[in-house]
GROMACS .gro file of C-alpha atoms in nm:
model
  500
    1UNK     CA    1   3.173   4.674  -8.740
    2UNK     CA    2   3.211   4.296  -8.736
    3UNK     CA    3   3.495   4.114  -8.568
    4UNK     CA    4   3.786   3.961  -8.764
    5UNK     CA    5   3.715   3.633  -8.936
    6UNK     CA    6   3.887   3.374  -8.717
    7UNK     CA    7   3.794   3.043  -8.566
    8UNK     CA    8   3.581   3.100  -8.258
    9UNK     CA    9   3.797   2.887  -8.024
   10UNK     CA   10   4.108   3.095  -8.118
   11UNK     CA   11   3.931   3.423  -8.045
   12UNK     CA   12   3.804   3.287  -7.716
   13UNK     CA   13   4.157   3.183  -7.621
   14UNK     CA   14   4.289   3.532  -7.708
   15UNK     CA   15   4.024   3.694  -7.492
   16UNK     CA   16   4.093   3.454  -7.208
   17UNK     CA   17   4.460   3.550  -7.224
   18UNK     CA   18   4.365   3.919  -7.205
   19UNK     CA   19   4.142   3.843  -6.908
   20UNK     CA   20   4.425   3.662  -6.731
   21UNK     CA   21   4.661   3.954  -6.800
   22UNK     CA   22   4.414   4.202  -6.651
   23UNK     CA   23   4.385   3.995  -6.335
   24UNK     CA   24   4.763   3.970  -6.316
   25UNK     CA   25   4.774   4.351  -6.318
   26UNK     CA   26   4.531   4.364  -6.027
   27UNK     CA   27   4.239   4.483  -6.245
   28UNK     CA   28   3.902   4.330  -6.160
   29UNK     CA   29   3.736   4.250  -6.498
   30UNK     CA   30   3.397   4.199  -6.332
   31UNK     CA   31   3.344   4.487  -6.083
   32UNK     CA   32   3.043   4.495  -5.854
   33UNK     CA   33   2.904   4.838  -5.941
   34UNK     CA   34   2.922   5.128  -6.186
   35UNK     CA   35   2.686   5.423  -6.144
   36UNK     CA   36   2.578   5.616  -6.454
   37UNK     CA   37   2.410   5.955  -6.480
   38UNK     CA   38   2.286   5.945  -6.840
   39UNK     CA   39   2.213   5.721  -7.137
   40UNK     CA   40   2.356   5.711  -7.487
   41UNK     CA   41   2.039   5.864  -7.634
   42UNK     CA   42   2.024   6.144  -7.376
   43UNK     CA   43   2.393   6.224  -7.425
   44UNK     CA   44   2.353   6.227  -7.805
   45UNK     CA   45   2.057   6.463  -7.779
   46UNK     CA   46   2.241   6.702  -7.546
   47UNK     CA   47   2.556   6.707  -7.759
   48UNK     CA   48   2.373   6.727  -8.094
   49UNK     CA   49   2.264   7.087  -8.030
   50UNK     CA   50   2.628   7.202  -8.044
   51UNK     CA   51   2.762   7.357  -8.364
   52UNK     CA   52   3.012   7.161  -8.574
   53UNK     CA   53   3.335   7.147  -8.377
   54UNK     CA   54   3.160   7.275  -8.065
   55UNK     CA   55   3.238   7.131  -7.724
   56UNK     CA   56   3.045   7.078  -7.403
   57UNK     CA   57   3.249   7.065  -7.080
   58UNK     CA   58   2.980   6.868  -6.895
   59UNK     CA   59   3.125   6.539  -6.776
   60UNK     CA   60   2.883   6.252  -6.841
   61UNK     CA   61   2.902   5.898  -6.709
   62UNK     CA   62   2.745   5.614  -6.904
   63UNK     CA   63   2.789   5.243  -6.964
   64UNK     CA   64   2.721   4.995  -7.240
   65UNK     CA   65   2.863   4.742  -7.485
   66UNK     CA   66   3.138   4.823  -7.736
   67UNK     CA   67   2.989   4.751  -8.077
   68UNK     CA   68   3.283   4.872  -8.287
   69UNK     CA   69   3.643   4.981  -8.235
   70UNK     CA   70   3.853   5.163  -8.497
   71UNK     CA   71   4.215   5.211  -8.390
   72UNK     CA   72   4.433   5.486  -8.544
   73UNK     CA   73   4.771   5.489  -8.366
   74UNK     CA   74   4.743   5.724  -8.069
   75UNK     CA   75   4.367   5.764  -8.105
   76UNK     CA   76   4.064   5.549  -8.169
   77UNK     CA   77   3.692   5.575  -8.230
   78UNK     CA   78   3.438   5.331  -8.088
   79UNK     CA   79   3.064   5.292  -8.061
   80UNK     CA   80   2.901   5.220  -7.729
   81UNK     CA   81   2.545   5.090  -7.709
   82UNK     CA   82   2.317   5.084  -7.408
   83UNK     CA   83   1.943   5.028  -7.369
   84UNK     CA   84   1.867   5.360  -7.540
   85UNK     CA   85   2.087   5.336  -7.850
   86UNK     CA   86   2.438   5.409  -7.979
   87UNK     CA   87   2.692   5.682  -7.904
   88UNK     CA   88   3.033   5.745  -8.058
   89UNK     CA   89   3.337   5.754  -7.831
   90UNK     CA   90   3.670   5.922  -7.905
   91UNK     CA   91   3.978   5.811  -7.717
   92UNK     CA   92   4.306   6.002  -7.754
   93UNK     CA   93   4.633   5.929  -7.583
   94UNK     CA   94   4.715   6.203  -7.335
   95UNK     CA   95   4.354   6.299  -7.260
   96UNK     CA   96   4.306   6.012  -7.015
   97UNK     CA   97   4.538   5.816  -6.787
   98UNK     CA   98   4.795   5.599  -6.965
   99UNK     CA   99   4.653   5.287  -6.800
  100UNK     CA  100   4.307   5.368  -6.935
  101UNK     CA  101   4.441   5.427  -7.285
  102UNK     CA  102   4.635   5.101  -7.274
  103UNK     CA  103   4.320   4.923  -7.162
  104UNK     CA  104   4.123   5.067  -7.454
  105UNK     CA  105   4.395   5.027  -7.715
  106UNK     CA  106   4.531   4.686  -7.624
  107UNK     CA  107   4.287   4.490  -7.410
  108UNK     CA  108   3.927   4.579  -7.492
  109UNK     CA  109   3.740   4.398  -7.770
  110UNK     CA  110   3.414   4.437  -7.953
  111UNK     CA  111   3.137   4.316  -7.725
  112UNK     CA  112   3.306   4.408  -7.397
  113UNK     CA  113   3.094   4.597  -7.146
  114UNK     CA  114   3.253   4.925  -7.035
  115UNK     CA  115   3.180   5.236  -6.832
  116UNK     CA  116   3.310   5.573  -6.952
  117UNK     CA  117   3.329   5.932  -6.839
  118UNK     CA  118   3.391   6.222  -7.074
  119UNK     CA  119   3.287   6.550  -7.230
  120UNK     CA  120   3.091   6.608  -7.548
  121UNK     CA  121   3.177   6.748  -7.888
  122UNK     CA  122   3.054   6.731  -8.247
  123UNK     CA  123   3.290   6.596  -8.515
  124UNK     CA  124   3.346   6.757  -8.853
  125UNK     CA  125   3.098   6.509  -8.996
  126UNK     CA  126   2.835   6.624  -8.744
  127UNK     CA  127   2.845   6.317  -8.520
  128UNK     CA  128   2.774   6.373  -8.147
  129UNK     CA  129   3.069   6.220  -7.964
  130UNK     CA  130   3.201   6.175  -7.611
  131UNK     CA  131   3.574   6.234  -7.566
  132UNK     CA  132   3.666   5.977  -7.306
  133UNK     CA  133   3.852   6.089  -6.993
  134UNK     CA  134   3.813   5.764  -6.801
  135UNK     CA  135   3.716   5.410  -6.898
  136UNK     CA  136   3.652   5.100  -6.688
  137UNK     CA  137   3.596   4.741  -6.794
  138UNK     CA  138   3.265   4.616  -6.650
  139UNK     CA  139   3.258   4.265  -6.802
  140UNK     CA  140   3.494   4.091  -7.043
  141UNK     CA  141   3.321   3.910  -7.328
  142UNK     CA  142   3.498   3.582  -7.398
  143UNK     CA  143   3.298   3.452  -7.692
  144UNK     CA  144   3.310   3.635  -8.028
  145UNK     CA  145   2.997   3.779  -8.182
  146UNK     CA  146   2.890   3.613  -8.508
  147UNK     CA  147   3.030   3.786  -8.814
  148UNK     CA  148   2.706   3.775  -9.011
  149UNK     CA  149   2.431   3.695  -8.762
  150UNK     CA  150   2.147   3.771  -9.004
  151UNK     CA  151   2.299   3.536  -9.259
  152UNK     CA  152   2.281   3.226  -9.036
  153UNK     CA  153   2.104   2.942  -9.212
  154UNK     CA  154   2.016   2.771  -8.883
  155UNK     CA  155   1.731   2.993  -8.762
  156UNK     CA  156   1.702   2.780  -8.447
  157UNK     CA  157   2.037   2.919  -8.331
  158UNK     CA  158   1.893   3.271  -8.317
  159UNK     CA  159   1.628   3.162  -8.070
  160UNK     CA  160   1.842   2.914  -7.880
  161UNK     CA  161   2.109   3.181  -7.817
  162UNK     CA  162   1.855   3.459  -7.786
  163UNK     CA  163   2.091   3.671  -7.576
  164UNK     CA  164   2.325   3.695  -7.875
  165UNK     CA  165   2.032   3.774  -8.104
  166UNK     CA  166   1.941   4.067  -7.881
  167UNK     CA  167   2.301   4.194  -7.879
  168UNK     CA  168   2.330   4.219  -8.258
  169UNK     CA  169   1.974   4.226  -8.394
  170UNK     CA  170   1.796   4.563  -8.376
  171UNK     CA  171   1.467   4.408  -8.490
  172UNK     CA  172   1.472   4.151  -8.211
  173UNK     CA  173   1.515   4.421  -7.946
  174UNK     CA  174   1.247   4.636  -8.110
  175UNK     CA  175   0.997   4.349  -8.100
  176UNK     CA  176   1.036   4.311  -7.724
  177UNK     CA  177   0.999   4.685  -7.671
  178UNK     CA  178   0.684   4.678  -7.886
  179UNK     CA  179   0.550   4.394  -7.672
  180UNK     CA  180   0.606   4.593  -7.354
  181UNK     CA  181   0.439   4.895  -7.514
  182UNK     CA  182   0.135   4.691  -7.620
  183UNK     CA  183   0.090   4.552  -7.269
  184UNK     CA  184   0.129   4.898  -7.115
  185UNK     CA  185  -0.140   5.034  -7.351
  186UNK     CA  186  -0.380   4.754  -7.257
  187UNK     CA  187  -0.326   4.812  -6.886
  188UNK     CA  188  -0.380   5.186  -6.929
  189UNK     CA  189  -0.698   5.140  -7.134
  190UNK     CA  190  -0.844   4.898  -6.881
  191UNK     CA  191  -0.752   5.118  -6.585
  192UNK     CA  192  -0.937   5.406  -6.751
  193UNK     CA  193  -1.242   5.176  -6.766
  194UNK     CA  194  -1.209   5.092  -6.393
  195UNK     CA  195  -1.097   4.732  -6.439
  196UNK     CA  196  -0.903   4.585  -6.147
  197UNK     CA  197  -0.590   4.382  -6.227
  198UNK     CA  198  -0.577   4.057  -6.030
  199UNK     CA  199  -0.374   3.736  -6.009
  200UNK     CA  200  -0.527   3.390  -5.993
  201UNK     CA  201  -0.369   3.045  -5.937
  202UNK     CA  202  -0.144   2.904  -6.207
  203UNK     CA  203  -0.151   2.558  -6.045
  204UNK     CA  204  -0.501   2.420  -6.024
  205UNK     CA  205  -0.644   2.099  -5.882
  206UNK     CA  206  -0.919   2.102  -6.147
  207UNK     CA  207  -0.830   2.235  -6.489
  208UNK     CA  208  -1.094   2.441  -6.666
  209UNK     CA  209  -1.186   2.751  -6.860
  210UNK     CA  210  -1.083   2.622  -7.203
  211UNK     CA  211  -1.071   2.314  -7.419
  212UNK     CA  212  -0.707   2.203  -7.418
  213UNK     CA  213  -0.469   1.936  -7.287
  214UNK     CA  214  -0.298   2.052  -6.965
  215UNK     CA  215   0.051   2.001  -6.825
  216UNK     CA  216   0.052   1.795  -6.506
  217UNK     CA  217   0.279   1.844  -6.205
  218UNK     CA  218   0.282   1.699  -5.852
  219UNK     CA  219   0.271   1.868  -5.512
  220UNK     CA  220   0.477   1.654  -5.274
  221UNK     CA  221   0.345   1.795  -4.945
  222UNK     CA  222  -0.021   1.765  -5.041
  223UNK     CA  223   0.038   1.442  -5.228
  224UNK     CA  224  -0.177   1.549  -5.522
  225UNK     CA  225  -0.138   1.612  -5.891
  226UNK     CA  226  -0.192   1.968  -6.005
  227UNK     CA  227  -0.238   2.119  -6.349
  228UNK     CA  228  -0.072   2.426  -6.495
  229UNK     CA  229  -0.366   2.641  -6.586
  230UNK     CA  230  -0.496   2.645  -6.941
  231UNK     CA  231  -0.701   2.957  -6.859
  232UNK     CA  232  -0.780   3.174  -6.553
  233UNK     CA  233  -1.150   3.195  -6.646
  234UNK     CA  234  -1.321   3.009  -6.362
  235UNK     CA  235  -1.126   3.194  -6.092
  236UNK     CA  236  -1.186   3.533  -6.251
  237UNK     CA  237  -1.560   3.463  -6.258
  238UNK     CA  238  -1.544   3.363  -5.893
  239UNK     CA  239  -1.416   3.718  -5.833
  240UNK     CA  240  -1.716   3.858  -6.020
  241UNK     CA  241  -1.937   3.651  -5.785
  242UNK     CA  242  -1.743   3.805  -5.496
  243UNK     CA  243  -1.839   4.157  -5.605
  244UNK     CA  244  -1.540   4.267  -5.814
  245UNK     CA  245  -1.745   4.380  -6.111
  246UNK     CA  246  -1.459   4.445  -6.357
  247UNK     CA  247  -1.145   4.233  -6.337
  248UNK     CA  248  -0.862   4.136  -6.568
  249UNK     CA  249  -0.546   3.930  -6.561
  250UNK     CA  250  -0.244   3.954  -6.788
  251UNK     CA  251  -0.046   3.635  -6.748
  252UNK     CA  252   0.073   3.303  -6.876
  253UNK     CA  253  -0.138   3.007  -6.975
  254UNK     CA  254   0.001   2.661  -7.046
  255UNK     CA  255  -0.135   2.413  -7.300
  256UNK     CA  256   0.029   2.083  -7.382
  257UNK     CA  257   0.006   2.127  -7.757
  258UNK     CA  258   0.233   2.151  -8.059
  259UNK     CA  259   0.502   2.410  -8.129
  260UNK     CA  260   0.479   2.611  -8.451
  261UNK     CA  261   0.507   2.960  -8.593
  262UNK     CA  262   0.168   3.032  -8.430
  263UNK     CA  263   0.185   2.823  -8.112
  264UNK     CA  264   0.400   2.812  -7.801
  265UNK     CA  265   0.307   2.582  -7.510
  266UNK     CA  266   0.321   2.879  -7.273
  267UNK     CA  267   0.167   3.201  -7.395
  268UNK     CA  268   0.041   3.531  -7.260
  269UNK     CA  269  -0.329   3.610  -7.243
  270UNK     CA  270  -0.533   3.909  -7.140
  271UNK     CA  271  -0.850   3.774  -6.986
  272UNK     CA  272  -1.119   4.006  -6.847
  273UNK     CA  273  -1.476   3.998  -6.717
  274UNK     CA  274  -1.732   4.274  -6.684
  275UNK     CA  275  -2.055   4.242  -6.487
  276UNK     CA  276  -2.365   4.363  -6.669
  277UNK     CA  277  -2.211   4.315  -7.014
  278UNK     CA  278  -2.269   4.061  -7.291
  279UNK     CA  279  -2.072   3.946  -7.594
  280UNK     CA  280  -2.173   4.250  -7.799
  281UNK     CA  281  -2.019   4.476  -7.536
  282UNK     CA  282  -1.707   4.257  -7.552
  283UNK     CA  283  -1.690   4.313  -7.929
  284UNK     CA  284  -1.694   4.689  -7.874
  285UNK     CA  285  -1.430   4.663  -7.601
  286UNK     CA  286  -1.205   4.435  -7.808
  287UNK     CA  287  -1.221   4.675  -8.102
  288UNK     CA  288  -1.131   4.970  -7.879
  289UNK     CA  289  -0.845   4.793  -7.699
  290UNK     CA  290  -0.677   4.660  -8.012
  291UNK     CA  291  -0.724   4.985  -8.203
  292UNK     CA  292  -0.535   5.157  -7.921
  293UNK     CA  293  -0.256   4.898  -7.937
  294UNK     CA  294  -0.221   4.914  -8.316
  295UNK     CA  295  -0.221   5.293  -8.312
  296UNK     CA  296   0.049   5.307  -8.044
  297UNK     CA  297   0.274   5.027  -8.174
  298UNK     CA  298   0.216   5.027  -8.551
  299UNK     CA  299   0.143   5.397  -8.584
  300UNK     CA  300  -0.207   5.341  -8.719
  301UNK     CA  301  -0.462   5.080  -8.821
  302UNK     CA  302  -0.298   4.969  -9.144
  303UNK     CA  303  -0.103   4.653  -9.063
  304UNK     CA  304   0.167   4.488  -9.273
  305UNK     CA  305   0.113   4.114  -9.261
  306UNK     CA  306   0.306   3.874  -9.485
  307UNK     CA  307   0.289   4.038  -9.829
  308UNK     CA  308  -0.032   4.235  -9.782
  309UNK     CA  309  -0.183   4.524  -9.593
  310UNK     CA  310  -0.463   4.464  -9.346
  311UNK     CA  311  -0.722   4.733  -9.283
  312UNK     CA  312  -0.790   4.741  -8.908
  313UNK     CA  313  -0.989   5.065  -8.915
  314UNK     CA  314  -1.306   5.037  -8.705
  315UNK     CA  315  -1.581   4.934  -8.726
  316UNK     CA  316  -1.481   4.572  -8.787
  317UNK     CA  317  -1.697   4.325  -8.976
  318UNK     CA  318  -1.936   4.102  -8.780
  319UNK     CA  319  -2.078   3.777  -8.923
  320UNK     CA  320  -2.229   3.462  -8.775
  321UNK     CA  321  -2.034   3.139  -8.801
  322UNK     CA  322  -2.299   2.970  -9.016
  323UNK     CA  323  -2.334   3.272  -9.246
  324UNK     CA  324  -1.957   3.285  -9.292
  325UNK     CA  325  -1.957   2.919  -9.398
  326UNK     CA  326  -2.250   2.973  -9.633
  327UNK     CA  327  -2.078   3.268  -9.799
  328UNK     CA  328  -1.785   3.052  -9.905
  329UNK     CA  329  -1.954   2.716  -9.967
  330UNK     CA  330  -2.292   2.821 -10.103
  331UNK     CA  331  -2.475   2.587  -9.865
  332UNK     CA  332  -2.599   2.590  -9.506
  333UNK     CA  333  -2.390   2.374  -9.272
  334UNK     CA  334  -2.676   2.337  -9.025
  335UNK     CA  335  -2.880   2.163  -9.295
  336UNK     CA  336  -2.614   1.903  -9.374
  337UNK     CA  337  -2.593   1.558  -9.220
  338UNK     CA  338  -2.275   1.441  -9.046
  339UNK     CA  339  -2.203   1.211  -9.342
  340UNK     CA  340  -2.229   1.503  -9.586
  341UNK     CA  341  -2.000   1.717  -9.371
  342UNK     CA  342  -1.748   1.432  -9.344
  343UNK     CA  343  -1.751   1.385  -9.721
  344UNK     CA  344  -1.696   1.756  -9.778
  345UNK     CA  345  -1.403   1.767  -9.537
  346UNK     CA  346  -1.250   1.450  -9.682
  347UNK     CA  347  -1.260   1.626 -10.017
  348UNK     CA  348  -1.051   1.903  -9.859
  349UNK     CA  349  -0.784   1.652  -9.766
  350UNK     CA  350  -0.868   1.587  -9.400
  351UNK     CA  351  -0.804   1.223  -9.301
  352UNK     CA  352  -1.119   1.016  -9.271
  353UNK     CA  353  -1.011   0.861  -8.941
  354UNK     CA  354  -0.991   1.208  -8.785
  355UNK     CA  355  -1.350   1.282  -8.888
  356UNK     CA  356  -1.516   0.949  -8.810
  357UNK     CA  357  -1.592   1.010  -8.441
  358UNK     CA  358  -1.661   1.384  -8.452
  359UNK     CA  359  -2.000   1.519  -8.355
  360UNK     CA  360  -2.200   1.723  -8.604
  361UNK     CA  361  -2.108   2.044  -8.423
  362UNK     CA  362  -1.738   1.961  -8.433
  363UNK     CA  363  -1.762   1.880  -8.802
  364UNK     CA  364  -1.913   2.224  -8.859
  365UNK     CA  365  -1.621   2.370  -8.662
  366UNK     CA  366  -1.378   2.178  -8.887
  367UNK     CA  367  -1.547   2.324  -9.196
  368UNK     CA  368  -1.506   2.670  -9.051
  369UNK     CA  369  -1.143   2.617  -8.945
  370UNK     CA  370  -1.034   2.472  -9.278
  371UNK     CA  371  -1.242   2.672  -9.526
  372UNK     CA  372  -1.338   3.004  -9.369
  373UNK     CA  373  -1.072   3.101  -9.117
  374UNK     CA  374  -0.781   3.132  -9.366
  375UNK     CA  375  -0.982   3.388  -9.565
  376UNK     CA  376  -1.045   3.619  -9.266
  377UNK     CA  377  -0.762   3.867  -9.317
  378UNK     CA  378  -0.908   4.206  -9.217
  379UNK     CA  379  -1.045   4.204  -8.860
  380UNK     CA  380  -1.366   4.000  -8.846
  381UNK     CA  381  -1.586   3.907  -8.550
  382UNK     CA  382  -1.737   3.562  -8.608
  383UNK     CA  383  -2.021   3.509  -8.363
  384UNK     CA  384  -2.303   3.273  -8.261
  385UNK     CA  385  -2.149   2.925  -8.224
  386UNK     CA  386  -2.308   2.583  -8.165
  387UNK     CA  387  -2.371   2.529  -7.795
  388UNK     CA  388  -2.179   2.198  -7.788
  389UNK     CA  389  -1.857   2.384  -7.876
  390UNK     CA  390  -1.886   2.634  -7.590
  391UNK     CA  391  -1.969   2.479  -7.250
  392UNK     CA  392  -1.918   2.806  -7.060
  393UNK     CA  393  -2.120   3.039  -7.287
  394UNK     CA  394  -2.480   3.152  -7.251
  395UNK     CA  395  -2.737   3.042  -7.510
  396UNK     CA  396  -2.919   3.294  -7.724
  397UNK     CA  397  -3.269   3.364  -7.587
  398UNK     CA  398  -3.423   3.283  -7.926
  399UNK     CA  399  -3.210   2.975  -8.002
  400UNK     CA  400  -3.099   2.749  -7.714
  401UNK     CA  401  -2.867   2.548  -7.945
  402UNK     CA  402  -2.662   2.859  -8.028
  403UNK     CA  403  -2.447   3.044  -7.777
  404UNK     CA  404  -2.352   3.411  -7.750
  405UNK     CA  405  -1.988   3.369  -7.833
  406UNK     CA  406  -1.749   3.533  -8.077
  407UNK     CA  407  -1.398   3.486  -8.198
  408UNK     CA  408  -1.196   3.765  -8.359
  409UNK     CA  409  -0.983   3.675  -8.660
  410UNK     CA  410  -0.712   3.892  -8.813
  411UNK     CA  411  -0.463   3.773  -9.072
  412UNK     CA  412  -0.630   3.431  -9.070
  413UNK     CA  413  -0.544   3.389  -8.698
  414UNK     CA  414  -0.770   3.366  -8.397
  415UNK     CA  415  -0.688   3.671  -8.183
  416UNK     CA  416  -0.968   3.682  -7.926
  417UNK     CA  417  -1.248   3.468  -7.785
  418UNK     CA  418  -1.544   3.598  -7.585
  419UNK     CA  419  -1.878   3.492  -7.435
  420UNK     CA  420  -2.188   3.608  -7.268
  421UNK     CA  421  -2.101   3.398  -6.963
  422UNK     CA  422  -2.326   3.114  -6.856
  423UNK     CA  423  -2.451   3.193  -6.505
  424UNK     CA  424  -2.724   2.931  -6.451
  425UNK     CA  425  -2.569   2.675  -6.212
  426UNK     CA  426  -2.804   2.393  -6.313
  427UNK     CA  427  -2.733   2.444  -6.682
  428UNK     CA  428  -2.360   2.473  -6.609
  429UNK     CA  429  -2.368   2.138  -6.430
  430UNK     CA  430  -2.542   1.976  -6.729
  431UNK     CA  431  -2.278   2.120  -6.965
  432UNK     CA  432  -1.993   2.000  -6.740
  433UNK     CA  433  -2.148   1.652  -6.721
  434UNK     CA  434  -2.165   1.639  -7.101
  435UNK     CA  435  -1.797   1.735  -7.109
  436UNK     CA  436  -1.724   1.463  -6.854
  437UNK     CA  437  -1.887   1.206  -7.081
  438UNK     CA  438  -1.667   1.322  -7.368
  439UNK     CA  439  -1.362   1.297  -7.142
  440UNK     CA  440  -1.457   0.945  -7.037
  441UNK     CA  441  -1.485   0.855  -7.404
  442UNK     CA  442  -1.124   0.958  -7.461
  443UNK     CA  443  -1.137   1.333  -7.531
  444UNK     CA  444  -0.838   1.454  -7.325
  445UNK     CA  445  -0.924   1.817  -7.401
  446UNK     CA  446  -1.280   1.802  -7.263
  447UNK     CA  447  -1.340   2.007  -6.948
  448UNK     CA  448  -1.357   1.867  -6.597
  449UNK     CA  449  -1.649   1.895  -6.359
  450UNK     CA  450  -1.573   2.174  -6.110
  451UNK     CA  451  -1.818   2.143  -5.821
  452UNK     CA  452  -1.678   2.445  -5.639
  453UNK     CA  453  -1.729   2.665  -5.944
  454UNK     CA  454  -2.092   2.552  -5.962
  455UNK     CA  455  -2.124   2.630  -5.591
  456UNK     CA  456  -1.991   2.980  -5.666
  457UNK     CA  457  -2.258   3.021  -5.935
  458UNK     CA  458  -2.520   2.924  -5.677
  459UNK     CA  459  -2.425   3.240  -5.485
  460UNK     CA  460  -2.511   3.439  -5.798
  461UNK     CA  461  -2.304   3.544  -6.101
  462UNK     CA  462  -2.458   3.856  -6.257
  463UNK     CA  463  -2.495   3.884  -6.635
  464UNK     CA  464  -2.130   3.898  -6.741
  465UNK     CA  465  -1.926   3.941  -7.056
  466UNK     CA  466  -1.590   3.766  -7.071
  467UNK     CA  467  -1.302   3.815  -7.314
  468UNK     CA  468  -0.963   3.658  -7.380
  469UNK     CA  469  -0.703   3.814  -7.613
  470UNK     CA  470  -0.382   3.641  -7.723
  471UNK     CA  471  -0.105   3.893  -7.655
  472UNK     CA  472   0.166   3.716  -7.854
  473UNK     CA  473  -0.041   3.723  -8.173
  474UNK     CA  474  -0.149   4.083  -8.121
  475UNK     CA  475   0.218   4.184  -8.100
  476UNK     CA  476   0.291   3.981  -8.413
  477UNK     CA  477   0.029   4.178  -8.602
  478UNK     CA  478   0.138   4.514  -8.462
  479UNK     CA  479   0.503   4.455  -8.554
  480UNK     CA  480   0.452   4.267  -8.882
  481UNK     CA  481   0.629   3.953  -8.763
  482UNK     CA  482   0.492   3.625  -8.900
  483UNK     CA  483   0.651   3.400  -8.637
  484UNK     CA  484   0.548   3.396  -8.273
  485UNK     CA  485   0.911   3.326  -8.180
  486UNK     CA  486   1.006   3.679  -8.285
  487UNK     CA  487   0.785   3.843  -8.021
  488UNK     CA  488   0.860   3.607  -7.730
  489UNK     CA  489   1.182   3.662  -7.539
  490UNK     CA  490   1.262   3.293  -7.501
  491UNK     CA  491   1.036   3.065  -7.707
  492UNK     CA  492   1.014   2.696  -7.621
  493UNK     CA  493   1.255   2.483  -7.827
  494UNK     CA  494   1.351   2.121  -7.853
  495UNK     CA  495   1.644   2.031  -7.629
  496UNK     CA  496   1.976   2.121  -7.791
  497UNK     CA  497   2.100   1.834  -8.003
  498UNK     CA  498   1.759   1.662  -8.018
  499UNK     CA  499   1.626   1.545  -8.353
  500UNK     CA  500   1.352   1.725  -8.540
   0.00000   0.00000   0.00000
């Protein structure tokens, strides 16, 4: 039931007057504590077994938000909602203290938080209901709920006032529960495989583990700049060196990039490493982990995405990057000159100035990103990348210019990235130095030289497979949402009142 159509400031003033009246009566509208012994869902289930008109003398205590109130003289019906769902309340004058009835009939409004005690019965229409014997105000809501929240044309308001979105939007609450379920499934699956969950620094003196622009902060006591991590990779591999053969971290990464339906500057990643494994093992593990998530959250491996169904039933397709390009273009990218690749990309609408300074390998990556990736709807492992694009990945034994790396694409999105990890310290130094040269030339996303990480490799990193999975996008797929904002509790937004 929506609230009466009235200007918001008037409703707020009415509620403020009610609040003042309660305080004048000596009633605390914001008490410190209210202990419950059940939830709305549990009470519904217990009462629902009664026959029509049946009663249950058990007194139950629960709390929640009033989502509707229907007054009928000396009685009223209301709906209370807590974390578990909704429950109907019945309030009748004479069955509870006069002060409680007056509170319910005259002072409480939709959206107020209340605690109730009462017994159960089933109405003639078969609705499990609690007949209230006592009611207490737990928090007075001063601002009115929107009359037609789903009809708002300013979508930004939903995410800026996310707390209101969660109050009135069932889908928004369901998305966060699905997120928690997905993370719980991943933790359970990894625990069964004897992976150890760890935590690594989020502020780092040397940023590494990915190709991205970092956020910079300053530590006053040490007098140094630090970076919010773009990935936990180099620290997790230090743990592998230290003898922790299977480790993972579920946590936030921060990348100073754009904001869109698919990007948030802070995002959640699952990153894991397994000694003795390579990128093929990581493909198998990725397939198993995400199949478990989709089965638990989506009820199976058929996913609704935009206006189509995606078939995520294993086994998933595997194709090399160069073969995937050849399938769509009819030619081999590795046989094309940089000028030919630039001309092809310019024909696809990419600005010439963006392409002019790109290496041949990066031009091939642009061909893949712009031509192939959007077509990869059903789960597809794209593997074997140019070495220059992957400074932390191990080269193939039969082709030193190609690394054992894959990315998983579903719904045209990158979902996971994995390597056979480079563990030769001399080769790692050469790769870092090449990245340093790119950084000196103006590439702000190139990786830094991390001498301590190389020193760790000199103690011995066993053959290791590494994997990173983007949790936000996995939850998007599992729930059918096409905007990352829907599956993040509080997505990053422009400051209120700022221009677009």
